[in-house]
Short mmCIF file of C-alpha atoms (C1' of nucleotides) in Angstrom, two decimals:
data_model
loop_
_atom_site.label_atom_id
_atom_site.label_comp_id
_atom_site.label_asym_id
_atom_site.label_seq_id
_atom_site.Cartn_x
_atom_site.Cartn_y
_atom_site.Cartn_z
CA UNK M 503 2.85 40.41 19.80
CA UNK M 504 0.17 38.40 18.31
CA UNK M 505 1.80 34.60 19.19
CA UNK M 506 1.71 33.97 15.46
CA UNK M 507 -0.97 31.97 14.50
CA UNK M 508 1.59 28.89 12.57
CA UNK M 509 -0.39 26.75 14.27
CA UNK M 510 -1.06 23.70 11.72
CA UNK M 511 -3.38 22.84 14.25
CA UNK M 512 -4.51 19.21 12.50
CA UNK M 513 -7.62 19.01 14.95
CA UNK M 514 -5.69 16.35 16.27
CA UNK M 515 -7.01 16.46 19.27
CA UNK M 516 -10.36 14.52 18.92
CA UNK M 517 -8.24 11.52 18.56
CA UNK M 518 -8.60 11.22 14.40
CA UNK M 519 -5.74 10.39 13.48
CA UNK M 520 -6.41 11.33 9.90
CA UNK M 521 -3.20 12.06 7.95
CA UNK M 522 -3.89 15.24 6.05
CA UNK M 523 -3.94 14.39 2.65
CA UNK M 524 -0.80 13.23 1.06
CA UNK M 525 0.40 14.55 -2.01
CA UNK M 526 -0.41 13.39 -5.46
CA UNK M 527 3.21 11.85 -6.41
CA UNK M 528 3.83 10.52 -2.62
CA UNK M 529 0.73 8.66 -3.60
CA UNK M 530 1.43 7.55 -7.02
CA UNK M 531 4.81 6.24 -5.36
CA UNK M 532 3.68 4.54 -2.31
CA UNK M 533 1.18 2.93 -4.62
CA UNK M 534 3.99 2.02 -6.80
CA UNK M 535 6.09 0.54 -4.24
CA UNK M 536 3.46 -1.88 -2.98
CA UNK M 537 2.97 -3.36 -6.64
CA UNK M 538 6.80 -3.35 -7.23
CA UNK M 539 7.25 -5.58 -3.58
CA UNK M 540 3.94 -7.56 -4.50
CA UNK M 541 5.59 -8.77 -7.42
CA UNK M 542 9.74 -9.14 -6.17
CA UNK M 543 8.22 -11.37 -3.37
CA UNK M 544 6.08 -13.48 -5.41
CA UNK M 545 9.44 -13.87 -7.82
CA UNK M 546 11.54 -14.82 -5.52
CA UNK M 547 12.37 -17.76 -3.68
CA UNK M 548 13.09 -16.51 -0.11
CA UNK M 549 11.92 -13.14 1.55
CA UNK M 550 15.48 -12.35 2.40
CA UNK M 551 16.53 -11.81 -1.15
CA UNK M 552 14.48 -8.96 -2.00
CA UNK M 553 16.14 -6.33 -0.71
CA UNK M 554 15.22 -2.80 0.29
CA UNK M 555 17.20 -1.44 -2.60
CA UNK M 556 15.40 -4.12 -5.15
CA UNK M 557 12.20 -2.54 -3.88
CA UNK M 558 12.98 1.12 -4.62
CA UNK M 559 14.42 0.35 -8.08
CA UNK M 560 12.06 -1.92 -9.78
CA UNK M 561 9.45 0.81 -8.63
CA UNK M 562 11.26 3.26 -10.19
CA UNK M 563 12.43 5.14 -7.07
CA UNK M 564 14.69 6.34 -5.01
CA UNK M 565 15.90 4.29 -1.59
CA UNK M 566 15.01 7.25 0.60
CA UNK M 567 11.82 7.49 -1.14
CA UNK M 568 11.01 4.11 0.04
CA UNK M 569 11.76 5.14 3.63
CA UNK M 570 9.71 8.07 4.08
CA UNK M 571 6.88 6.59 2.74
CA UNK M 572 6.87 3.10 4.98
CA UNK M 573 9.44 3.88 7.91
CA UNK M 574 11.16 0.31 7.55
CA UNK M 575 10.91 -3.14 6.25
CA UNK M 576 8.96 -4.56 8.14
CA UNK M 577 6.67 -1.60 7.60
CA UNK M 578 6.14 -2.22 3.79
CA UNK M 579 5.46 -5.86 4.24
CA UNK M 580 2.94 -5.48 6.86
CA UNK M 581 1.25 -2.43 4.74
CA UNK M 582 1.34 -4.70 1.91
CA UNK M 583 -0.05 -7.42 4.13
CA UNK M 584 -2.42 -5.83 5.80
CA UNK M 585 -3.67 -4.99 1.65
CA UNK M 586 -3.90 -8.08 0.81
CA UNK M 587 -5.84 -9.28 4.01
CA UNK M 588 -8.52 -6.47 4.22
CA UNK M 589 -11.08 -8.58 1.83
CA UNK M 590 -11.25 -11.36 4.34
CA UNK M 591 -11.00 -9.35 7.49
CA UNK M 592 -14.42 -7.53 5.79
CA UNK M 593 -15.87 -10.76 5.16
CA UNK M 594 -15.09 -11.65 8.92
CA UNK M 595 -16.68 -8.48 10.56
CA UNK M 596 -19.37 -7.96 8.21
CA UNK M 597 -19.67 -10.63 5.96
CA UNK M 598 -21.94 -13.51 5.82
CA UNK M 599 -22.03 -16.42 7.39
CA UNK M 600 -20.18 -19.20 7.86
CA UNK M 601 -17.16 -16.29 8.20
CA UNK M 602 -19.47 -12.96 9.38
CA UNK M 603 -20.56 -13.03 12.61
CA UNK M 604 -23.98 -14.50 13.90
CA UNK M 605 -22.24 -17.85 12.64
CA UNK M 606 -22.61 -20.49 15.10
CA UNK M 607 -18.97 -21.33 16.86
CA UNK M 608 -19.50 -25.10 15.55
CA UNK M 609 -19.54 -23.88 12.24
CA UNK M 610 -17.24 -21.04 12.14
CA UNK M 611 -14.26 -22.27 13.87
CA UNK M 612 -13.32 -24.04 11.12
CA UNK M 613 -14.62 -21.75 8.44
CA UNK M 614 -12.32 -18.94 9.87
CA UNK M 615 -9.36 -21.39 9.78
CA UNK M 616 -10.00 -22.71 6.52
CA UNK M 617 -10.01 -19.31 5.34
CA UNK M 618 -7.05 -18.27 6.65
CA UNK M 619 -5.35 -21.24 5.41
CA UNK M 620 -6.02 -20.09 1.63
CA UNK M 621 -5.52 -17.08 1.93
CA UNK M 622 -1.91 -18.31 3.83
CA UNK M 623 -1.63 -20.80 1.18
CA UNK M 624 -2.63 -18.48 -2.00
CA UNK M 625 -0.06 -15.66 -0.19
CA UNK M 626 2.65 -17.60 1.33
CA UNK M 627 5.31 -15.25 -0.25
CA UNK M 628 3.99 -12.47 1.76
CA UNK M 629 2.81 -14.69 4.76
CA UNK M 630 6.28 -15.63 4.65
CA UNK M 631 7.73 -12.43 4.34
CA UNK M 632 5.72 -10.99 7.38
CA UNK M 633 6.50 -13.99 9.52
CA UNK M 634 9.93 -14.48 8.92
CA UNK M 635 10.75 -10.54 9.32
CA UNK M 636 13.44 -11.71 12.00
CA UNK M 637 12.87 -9.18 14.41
CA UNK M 638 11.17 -11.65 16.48
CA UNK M 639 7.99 -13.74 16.61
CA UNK M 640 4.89 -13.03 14.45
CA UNK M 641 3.26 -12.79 17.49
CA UNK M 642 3.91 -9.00 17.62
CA UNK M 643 1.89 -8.28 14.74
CA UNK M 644 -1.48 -6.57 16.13
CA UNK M 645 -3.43 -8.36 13.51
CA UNK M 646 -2.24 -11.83 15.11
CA UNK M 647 -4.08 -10.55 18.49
CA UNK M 648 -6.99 -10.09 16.59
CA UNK M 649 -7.15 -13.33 15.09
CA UNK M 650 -6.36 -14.93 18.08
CA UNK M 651 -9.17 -13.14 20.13
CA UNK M 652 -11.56 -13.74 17.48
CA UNK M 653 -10.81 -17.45 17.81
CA UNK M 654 -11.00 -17.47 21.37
CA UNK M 655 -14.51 -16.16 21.39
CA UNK M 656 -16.07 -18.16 19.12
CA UNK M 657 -14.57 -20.99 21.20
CA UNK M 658 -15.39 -19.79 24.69
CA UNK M 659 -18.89 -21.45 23.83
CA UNK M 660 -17.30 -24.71 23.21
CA UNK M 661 -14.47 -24.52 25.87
CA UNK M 662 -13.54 -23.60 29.41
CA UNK M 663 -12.02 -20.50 29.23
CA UNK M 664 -8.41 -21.25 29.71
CA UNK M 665 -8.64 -23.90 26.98
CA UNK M 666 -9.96 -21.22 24.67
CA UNK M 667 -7.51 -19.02 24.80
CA UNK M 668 -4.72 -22.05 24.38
CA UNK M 669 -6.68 -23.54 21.58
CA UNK M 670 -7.09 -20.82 19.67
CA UNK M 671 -3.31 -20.24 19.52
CA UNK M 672 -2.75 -23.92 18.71
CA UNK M 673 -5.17 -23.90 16.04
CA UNK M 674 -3.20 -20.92 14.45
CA UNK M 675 -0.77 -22.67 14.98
CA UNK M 676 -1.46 -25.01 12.60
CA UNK M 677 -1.63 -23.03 9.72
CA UNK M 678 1.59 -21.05 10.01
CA UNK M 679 2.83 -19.79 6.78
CA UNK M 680 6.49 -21.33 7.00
CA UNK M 681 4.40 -25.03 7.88
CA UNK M 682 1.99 -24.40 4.99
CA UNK M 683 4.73 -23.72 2.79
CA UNK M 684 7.00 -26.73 3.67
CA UNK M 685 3.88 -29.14 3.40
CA UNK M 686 3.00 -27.90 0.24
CA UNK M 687 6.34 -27.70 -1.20
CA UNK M 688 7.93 -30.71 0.13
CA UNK M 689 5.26 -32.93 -0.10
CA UNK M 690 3.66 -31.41 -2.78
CA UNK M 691 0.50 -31.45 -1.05
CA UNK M 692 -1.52 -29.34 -3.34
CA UNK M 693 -4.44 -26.64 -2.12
CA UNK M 694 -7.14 -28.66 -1.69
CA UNK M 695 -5.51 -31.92 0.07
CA UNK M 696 -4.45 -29.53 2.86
CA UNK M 697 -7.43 -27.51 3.39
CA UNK M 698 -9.17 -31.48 3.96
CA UNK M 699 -6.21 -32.51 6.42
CA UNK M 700 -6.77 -28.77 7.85
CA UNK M 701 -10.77 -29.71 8.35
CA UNK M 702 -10.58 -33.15 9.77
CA UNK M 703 -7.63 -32.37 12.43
CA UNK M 704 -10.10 -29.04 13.53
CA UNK M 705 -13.08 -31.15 13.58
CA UNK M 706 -11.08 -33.33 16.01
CA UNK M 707 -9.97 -30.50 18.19
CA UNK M 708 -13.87 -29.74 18.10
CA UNK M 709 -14.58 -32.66 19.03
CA UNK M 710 -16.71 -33.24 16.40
CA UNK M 711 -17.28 -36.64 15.75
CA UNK M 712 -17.89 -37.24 11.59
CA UNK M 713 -21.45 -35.69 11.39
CA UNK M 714 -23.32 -35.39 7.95
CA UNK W 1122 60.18 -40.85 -9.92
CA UNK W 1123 57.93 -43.25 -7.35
CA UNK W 1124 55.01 -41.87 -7.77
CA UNK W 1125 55.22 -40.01 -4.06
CA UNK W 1126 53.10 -41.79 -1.57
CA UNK W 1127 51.66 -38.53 -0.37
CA UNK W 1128 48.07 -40.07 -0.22
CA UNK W 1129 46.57 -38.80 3.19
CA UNK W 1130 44.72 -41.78 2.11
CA UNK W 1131 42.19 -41.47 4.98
CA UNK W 1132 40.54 -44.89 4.47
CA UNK W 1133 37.42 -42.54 3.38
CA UNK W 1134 35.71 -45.26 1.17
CA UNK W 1135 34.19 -47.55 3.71
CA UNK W 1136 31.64 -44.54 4.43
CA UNK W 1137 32.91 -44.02 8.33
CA UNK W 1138 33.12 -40.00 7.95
CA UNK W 1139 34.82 -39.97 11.54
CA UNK W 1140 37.30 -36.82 11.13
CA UNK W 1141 40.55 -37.77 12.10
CA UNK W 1142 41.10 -36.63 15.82
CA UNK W 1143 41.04 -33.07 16.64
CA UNK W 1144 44.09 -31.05 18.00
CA UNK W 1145 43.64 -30.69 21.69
CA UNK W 1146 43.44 -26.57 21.65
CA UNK W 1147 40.77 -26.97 19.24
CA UNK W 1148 39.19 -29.25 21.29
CA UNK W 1149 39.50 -26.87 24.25
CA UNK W 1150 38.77 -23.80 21.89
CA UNK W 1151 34.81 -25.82 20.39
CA UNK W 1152 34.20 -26.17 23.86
CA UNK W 1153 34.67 -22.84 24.56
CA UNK W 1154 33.05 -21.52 22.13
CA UNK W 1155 29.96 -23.37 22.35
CA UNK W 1156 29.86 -22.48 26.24
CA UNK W 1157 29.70 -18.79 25.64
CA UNK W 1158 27.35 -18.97 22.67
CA UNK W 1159 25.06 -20.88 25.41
CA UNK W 1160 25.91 -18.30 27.96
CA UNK W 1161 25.06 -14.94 25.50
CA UNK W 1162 21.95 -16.55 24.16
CA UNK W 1163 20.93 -16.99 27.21
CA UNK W 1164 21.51 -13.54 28.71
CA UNK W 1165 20.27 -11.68 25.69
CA UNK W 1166 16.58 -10.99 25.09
CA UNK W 1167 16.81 -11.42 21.46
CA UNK W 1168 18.79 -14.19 19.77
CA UNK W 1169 19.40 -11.50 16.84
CA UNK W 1170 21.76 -9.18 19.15
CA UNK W 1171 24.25 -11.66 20.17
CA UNK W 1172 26.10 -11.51 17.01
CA UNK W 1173 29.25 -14.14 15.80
CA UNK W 1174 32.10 -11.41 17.15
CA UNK W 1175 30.39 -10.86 20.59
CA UNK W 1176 30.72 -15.10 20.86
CA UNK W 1177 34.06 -15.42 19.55
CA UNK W 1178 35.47 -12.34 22.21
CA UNK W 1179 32.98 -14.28 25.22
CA UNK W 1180 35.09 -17.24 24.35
CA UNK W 1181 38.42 -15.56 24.44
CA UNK W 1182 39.13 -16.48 20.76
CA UNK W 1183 39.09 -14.74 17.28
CA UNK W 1184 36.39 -14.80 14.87
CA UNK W 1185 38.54 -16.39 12.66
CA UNK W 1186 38.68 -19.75 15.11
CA UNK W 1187 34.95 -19.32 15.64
CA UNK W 1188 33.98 -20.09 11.53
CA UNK W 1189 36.68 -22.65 11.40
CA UNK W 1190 35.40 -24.45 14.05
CA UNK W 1191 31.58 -24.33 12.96
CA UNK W 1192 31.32 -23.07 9.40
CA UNK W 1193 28.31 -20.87 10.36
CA UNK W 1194 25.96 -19.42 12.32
CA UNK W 1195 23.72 -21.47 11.87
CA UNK W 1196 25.95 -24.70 12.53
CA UNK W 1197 27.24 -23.18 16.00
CA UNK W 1198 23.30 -22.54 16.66
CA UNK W 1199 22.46 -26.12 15.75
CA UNK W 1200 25.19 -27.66 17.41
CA UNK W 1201 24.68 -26.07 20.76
CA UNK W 1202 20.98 -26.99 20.33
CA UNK W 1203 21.72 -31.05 19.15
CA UNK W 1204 24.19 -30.77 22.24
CA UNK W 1205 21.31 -29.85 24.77
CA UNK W 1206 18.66 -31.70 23.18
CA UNK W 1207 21.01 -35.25 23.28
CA UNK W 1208 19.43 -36.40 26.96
CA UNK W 1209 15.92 -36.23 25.45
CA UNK W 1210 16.93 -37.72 22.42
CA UNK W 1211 18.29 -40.70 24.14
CA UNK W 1212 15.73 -41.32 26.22
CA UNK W 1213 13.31 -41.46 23.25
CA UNK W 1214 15.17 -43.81 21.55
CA UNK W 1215 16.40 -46.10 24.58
CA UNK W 1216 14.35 -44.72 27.11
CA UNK W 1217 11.86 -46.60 29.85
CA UNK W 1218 8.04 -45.85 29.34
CA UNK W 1219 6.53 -42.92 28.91
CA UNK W 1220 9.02 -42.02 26.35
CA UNK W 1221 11.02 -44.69 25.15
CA UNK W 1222 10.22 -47.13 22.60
CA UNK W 1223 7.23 -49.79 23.50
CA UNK W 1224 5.20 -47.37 24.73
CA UNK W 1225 1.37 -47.58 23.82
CA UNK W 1226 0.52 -44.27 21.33
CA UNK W 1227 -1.89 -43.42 23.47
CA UNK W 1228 0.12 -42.56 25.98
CA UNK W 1229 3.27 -41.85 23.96
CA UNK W 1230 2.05 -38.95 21.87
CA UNK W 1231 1.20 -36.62 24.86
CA UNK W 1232 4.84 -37.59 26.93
CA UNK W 1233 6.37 -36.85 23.88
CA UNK W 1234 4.83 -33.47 22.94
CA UNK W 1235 4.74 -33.03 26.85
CA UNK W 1236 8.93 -33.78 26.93
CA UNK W 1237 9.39 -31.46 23.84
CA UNK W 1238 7.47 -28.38 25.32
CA UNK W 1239 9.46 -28.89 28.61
CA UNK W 1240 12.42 -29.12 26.49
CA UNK W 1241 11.67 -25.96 24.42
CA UNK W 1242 10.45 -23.43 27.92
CA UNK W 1243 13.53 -24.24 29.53
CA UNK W 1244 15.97 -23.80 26.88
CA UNK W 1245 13.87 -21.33 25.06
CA UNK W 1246 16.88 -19.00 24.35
CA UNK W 1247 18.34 -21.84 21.85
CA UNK W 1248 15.33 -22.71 20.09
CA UNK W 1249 14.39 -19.59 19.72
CA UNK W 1250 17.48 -18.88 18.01
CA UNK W 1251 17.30 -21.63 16.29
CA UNK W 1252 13.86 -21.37 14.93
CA UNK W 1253 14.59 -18.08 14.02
CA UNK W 1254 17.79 -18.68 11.75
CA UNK W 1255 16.05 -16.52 9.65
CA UNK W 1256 17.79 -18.12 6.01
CA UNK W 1257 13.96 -19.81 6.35
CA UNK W 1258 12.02 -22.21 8.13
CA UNK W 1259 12.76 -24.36 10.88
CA UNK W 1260 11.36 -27.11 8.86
CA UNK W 1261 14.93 -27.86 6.95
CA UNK W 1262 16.21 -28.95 9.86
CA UNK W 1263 16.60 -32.71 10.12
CA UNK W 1264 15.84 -33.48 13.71
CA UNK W 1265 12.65 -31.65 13.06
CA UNK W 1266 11.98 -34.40 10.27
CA UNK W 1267 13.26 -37.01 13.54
CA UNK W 1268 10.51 -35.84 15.79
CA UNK W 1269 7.68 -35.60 12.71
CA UNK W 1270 8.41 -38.97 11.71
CA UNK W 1271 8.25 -40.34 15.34
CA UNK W 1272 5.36 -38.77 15.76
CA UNK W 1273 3.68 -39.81 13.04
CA UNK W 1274 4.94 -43.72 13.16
CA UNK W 1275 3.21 -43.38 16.73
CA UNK W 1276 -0.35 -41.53 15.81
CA UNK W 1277 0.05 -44.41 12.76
CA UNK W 1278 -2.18 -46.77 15.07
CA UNK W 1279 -4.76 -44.26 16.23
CA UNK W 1280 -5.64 -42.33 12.51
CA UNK W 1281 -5.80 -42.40 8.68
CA UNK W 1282 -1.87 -42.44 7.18
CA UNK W 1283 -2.56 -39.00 6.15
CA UNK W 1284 -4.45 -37.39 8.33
CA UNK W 1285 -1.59 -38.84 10.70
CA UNK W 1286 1.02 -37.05 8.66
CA UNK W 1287 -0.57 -33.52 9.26
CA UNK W 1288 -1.62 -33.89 12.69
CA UNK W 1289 2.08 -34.69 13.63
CA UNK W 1290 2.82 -31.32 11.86
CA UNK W 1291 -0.14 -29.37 13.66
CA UNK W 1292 1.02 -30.80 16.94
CA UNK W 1293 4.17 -29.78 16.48
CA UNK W 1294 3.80 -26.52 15.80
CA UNK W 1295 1.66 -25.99 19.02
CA UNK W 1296 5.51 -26.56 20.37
CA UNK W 1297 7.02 -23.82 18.46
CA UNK W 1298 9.60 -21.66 20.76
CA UNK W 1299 8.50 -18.37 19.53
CA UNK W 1300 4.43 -19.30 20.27
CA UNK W 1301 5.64 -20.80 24.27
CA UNK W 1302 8.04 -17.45 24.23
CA UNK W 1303 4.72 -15.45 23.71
CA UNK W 1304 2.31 -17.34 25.84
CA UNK W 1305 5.17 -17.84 28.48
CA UNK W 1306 6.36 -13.72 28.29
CA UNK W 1307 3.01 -11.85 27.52
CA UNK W 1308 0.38 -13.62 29.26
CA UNK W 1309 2.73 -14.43 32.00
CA UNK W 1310 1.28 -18.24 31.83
CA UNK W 1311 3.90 -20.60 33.64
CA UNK W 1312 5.15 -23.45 32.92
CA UNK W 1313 3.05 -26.15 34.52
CA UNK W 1314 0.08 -23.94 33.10
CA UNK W 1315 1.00 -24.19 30.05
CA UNK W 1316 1.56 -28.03 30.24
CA UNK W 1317 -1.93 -29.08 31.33
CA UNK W 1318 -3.29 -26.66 28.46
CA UNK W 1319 -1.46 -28.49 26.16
CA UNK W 1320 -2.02 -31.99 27.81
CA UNK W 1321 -5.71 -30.88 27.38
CA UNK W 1322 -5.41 -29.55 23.61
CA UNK W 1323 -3.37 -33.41 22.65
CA UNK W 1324 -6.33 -34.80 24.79
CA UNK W 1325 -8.41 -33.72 22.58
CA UNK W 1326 -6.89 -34.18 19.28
CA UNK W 1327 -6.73 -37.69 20.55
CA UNK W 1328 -9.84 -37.99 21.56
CA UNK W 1329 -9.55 -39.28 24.99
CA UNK W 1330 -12.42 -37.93 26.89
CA UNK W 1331 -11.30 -37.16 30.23
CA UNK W 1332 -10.86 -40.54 31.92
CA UNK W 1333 -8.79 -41.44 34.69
"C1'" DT Y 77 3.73 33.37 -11.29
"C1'" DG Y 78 6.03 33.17 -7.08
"C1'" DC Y 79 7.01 30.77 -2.86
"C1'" DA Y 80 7.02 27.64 0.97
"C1'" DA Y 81 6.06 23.01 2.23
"C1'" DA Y 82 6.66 18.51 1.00
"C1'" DA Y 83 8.85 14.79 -1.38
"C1'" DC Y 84 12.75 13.04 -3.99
"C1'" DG Y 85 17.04 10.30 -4.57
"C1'" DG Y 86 21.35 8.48 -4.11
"C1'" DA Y 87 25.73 9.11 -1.61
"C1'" DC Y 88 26.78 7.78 2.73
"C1'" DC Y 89 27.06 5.24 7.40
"C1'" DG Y 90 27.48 1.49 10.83
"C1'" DC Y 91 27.15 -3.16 11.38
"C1'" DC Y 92 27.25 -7.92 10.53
"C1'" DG Y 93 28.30 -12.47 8.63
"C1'" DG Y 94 31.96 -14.47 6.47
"C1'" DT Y 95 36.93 -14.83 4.25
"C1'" DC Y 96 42.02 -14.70 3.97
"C1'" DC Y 97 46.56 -15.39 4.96
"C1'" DG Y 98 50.79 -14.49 7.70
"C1'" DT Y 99 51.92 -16.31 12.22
"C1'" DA Y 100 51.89 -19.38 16.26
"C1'" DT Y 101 51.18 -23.90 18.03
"C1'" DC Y 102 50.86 -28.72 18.14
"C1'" DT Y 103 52.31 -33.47 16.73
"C1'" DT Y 104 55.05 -36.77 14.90
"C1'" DC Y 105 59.09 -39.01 13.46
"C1'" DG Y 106 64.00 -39.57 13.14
"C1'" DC Q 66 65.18 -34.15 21.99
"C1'" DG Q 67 64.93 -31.40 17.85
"C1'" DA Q 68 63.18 -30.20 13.52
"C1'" DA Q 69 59.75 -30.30 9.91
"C1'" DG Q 70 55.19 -30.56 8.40
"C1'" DA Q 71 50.49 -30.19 9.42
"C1'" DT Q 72 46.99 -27.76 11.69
"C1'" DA Q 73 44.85 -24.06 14.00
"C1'" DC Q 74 44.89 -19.13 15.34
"C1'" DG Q 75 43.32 -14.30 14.91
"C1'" DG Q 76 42.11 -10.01 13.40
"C1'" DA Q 77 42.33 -6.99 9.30
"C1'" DC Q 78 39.48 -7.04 5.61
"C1'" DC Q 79 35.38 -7.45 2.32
"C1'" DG Q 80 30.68 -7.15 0.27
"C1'" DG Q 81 26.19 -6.15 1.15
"C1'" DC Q 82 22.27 -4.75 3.79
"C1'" DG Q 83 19.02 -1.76 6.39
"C1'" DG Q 84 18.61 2.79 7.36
"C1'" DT Q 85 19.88 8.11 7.32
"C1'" DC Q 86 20.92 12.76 5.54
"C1'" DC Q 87 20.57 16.69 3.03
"C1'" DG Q 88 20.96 19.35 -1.31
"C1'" DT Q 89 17.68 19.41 -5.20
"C1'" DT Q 90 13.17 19.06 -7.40
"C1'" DT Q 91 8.26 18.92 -7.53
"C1'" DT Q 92 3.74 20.29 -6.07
"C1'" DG Q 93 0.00 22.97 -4.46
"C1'" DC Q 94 -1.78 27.25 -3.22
"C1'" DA Q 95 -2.67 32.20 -3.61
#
DNA sequence: TGCAAAACGGACCGCCGGTCCGTATCTTCG
DNA sequence: CGAAGATACGGACCGGCGGTCCGTTTTGCA
């Protein structure tokens, strides 16, 4: 009876988790939808007033359309997140120094934190968005684990090992998106005065005393 | 035609906003309400599923009673919170050394941020849900403004005005509920662990090396 | 060109915070 | 003590949101 071959087999089982090839207006839409959110959250004031429906229509598509393609809302911010963070998380792993690895922990401690406070600072719409998704804490997100572990080691030189891994939560801490945002907005502490109070309150943490 | 003295003239203009003495079920009904919204957060792992019905039923009242009596969710959230948070309060402002007034920085700052983490791993249920209002940031509230600008006035003596502005942020935010939540629930790190990390971390933002 | 798989889209659902207003309870004053 | 006015009660009700469902349309392949 031949067990009719319908297999779709997918080669799935060598652990690639390769989704075969979407089609051409799926990606054209998805696409779409990530530009259409980019923008609504950079418009508006709060995440919580762009809704799901807000994001369909200004991309031109239908709610269920939205769905299939990211799951849920917190979904589409972290995809368009996670967009929007690649550059730096290349420059990170591969880049050059003071970011890429090979950096000395002195040095890139606080180059990794002053680049995540830009990029924080020059996103905080989305930053905000992805933090404030409700749900609960930020701390969920995988990409917070990695940042935090990244941290750690480059500290583990500097500190005992407990203190690390401490430290390097603090120091993220410090550069939350909802803190960056109030300071800049409230204060109107602009870009550049931050990134300096950023620097000096690290290179206390470091214990690094002034230096050339 | 007299005019008809109907004034309810509530002697508002001399600025005393004291709201002219309750009716005793309300009374009794507040109190009620404000012990079950303690008791649900409390039970529940996530502040999001104890919703404004579920409180007002725990208390034996309608929903109805519940808004009259706080205006919002966020107002019963904050006034719960203010009503646990009052002993610590007081004993910062009126309060014998470590805490209270009088106190050298140097030792102030870490009792203080020492007092607030206690403050937030024990009652981390409310400030999570607080924190996590969701509207956006914890920032708008005003007793976070309170404990920035007593920490600040304190770290005055030890830093630069600004750079003592910022730090009182950064150390705050090494307080936040959802980051002790984390470090408390995932890494199972207990509470007395977690103080010494953080008397360590403030150690070294200080810069107290070690010392007896 | 024909056909099955995949994607589309918008009506629809359950739920939640918040409102409204007829009814019940308290308080005060004669 | 009794009645009237003020205040609070409570739950049916509303608007809107995230998310689902399924009949219809598009796409890719042979």
């Amino acid at each position: 009876m031949t067990v009719e071959r319908k297999v779709t087999v997918e080669t799935e089982a060598g652990g690639g988790a390769h989704a075969r090839k979407p089609r051409k207006d799926a990606a054209r839409n998805r696409a779409a939808l990530l530009a259409a959110a980019d923008d609504l959250f950079a418009r508006c004031a709060s995440p919580e007033d762009v809704t799901m429906s807000d994001v369909a229509a200004a991309a031109g598509v239908g709610k269920g359309t939205l769905f299939r393609a990211f799951g849920d809302r917190t979904a589409l911010i972290r995809a368009l997140y996670a967009a929007r963070l690649e550059p730096l998380e290349r420059a990170v792993a591969e880049g050059p120094p003071p970011l890429g690895p090979g950096t000395p922990p002195l040095e890139r401690v606080p180059a990794l934190l002053d680049a995540v406070l830009c990029f924080k600072f020059d996103h905080r719409h989305l930053a905000l968005a992805l933090e404030g998704t409700g749900g609960d804490s930020p701390y969920r997100a995988e990409h917070y684990e990695r940042w935090h572990a990244l941290l750690r080691s480059a500290l583990a030189d500097l500190l005992d090992p407990p203190d690390a891994d401490f430290t390097a939560h603090a120091l993220l801490a410090a550069v939350r998106a909802d803190l960056v945002e109030y300071v800049a907005g409230t204060h109107g502490t602009g870009r550049e005065e931050l990134r300096a109070r950023l620097g000096e309150f690290v290179r206390r943490v470091l214990g690094t005393t002034g230096g050339t």
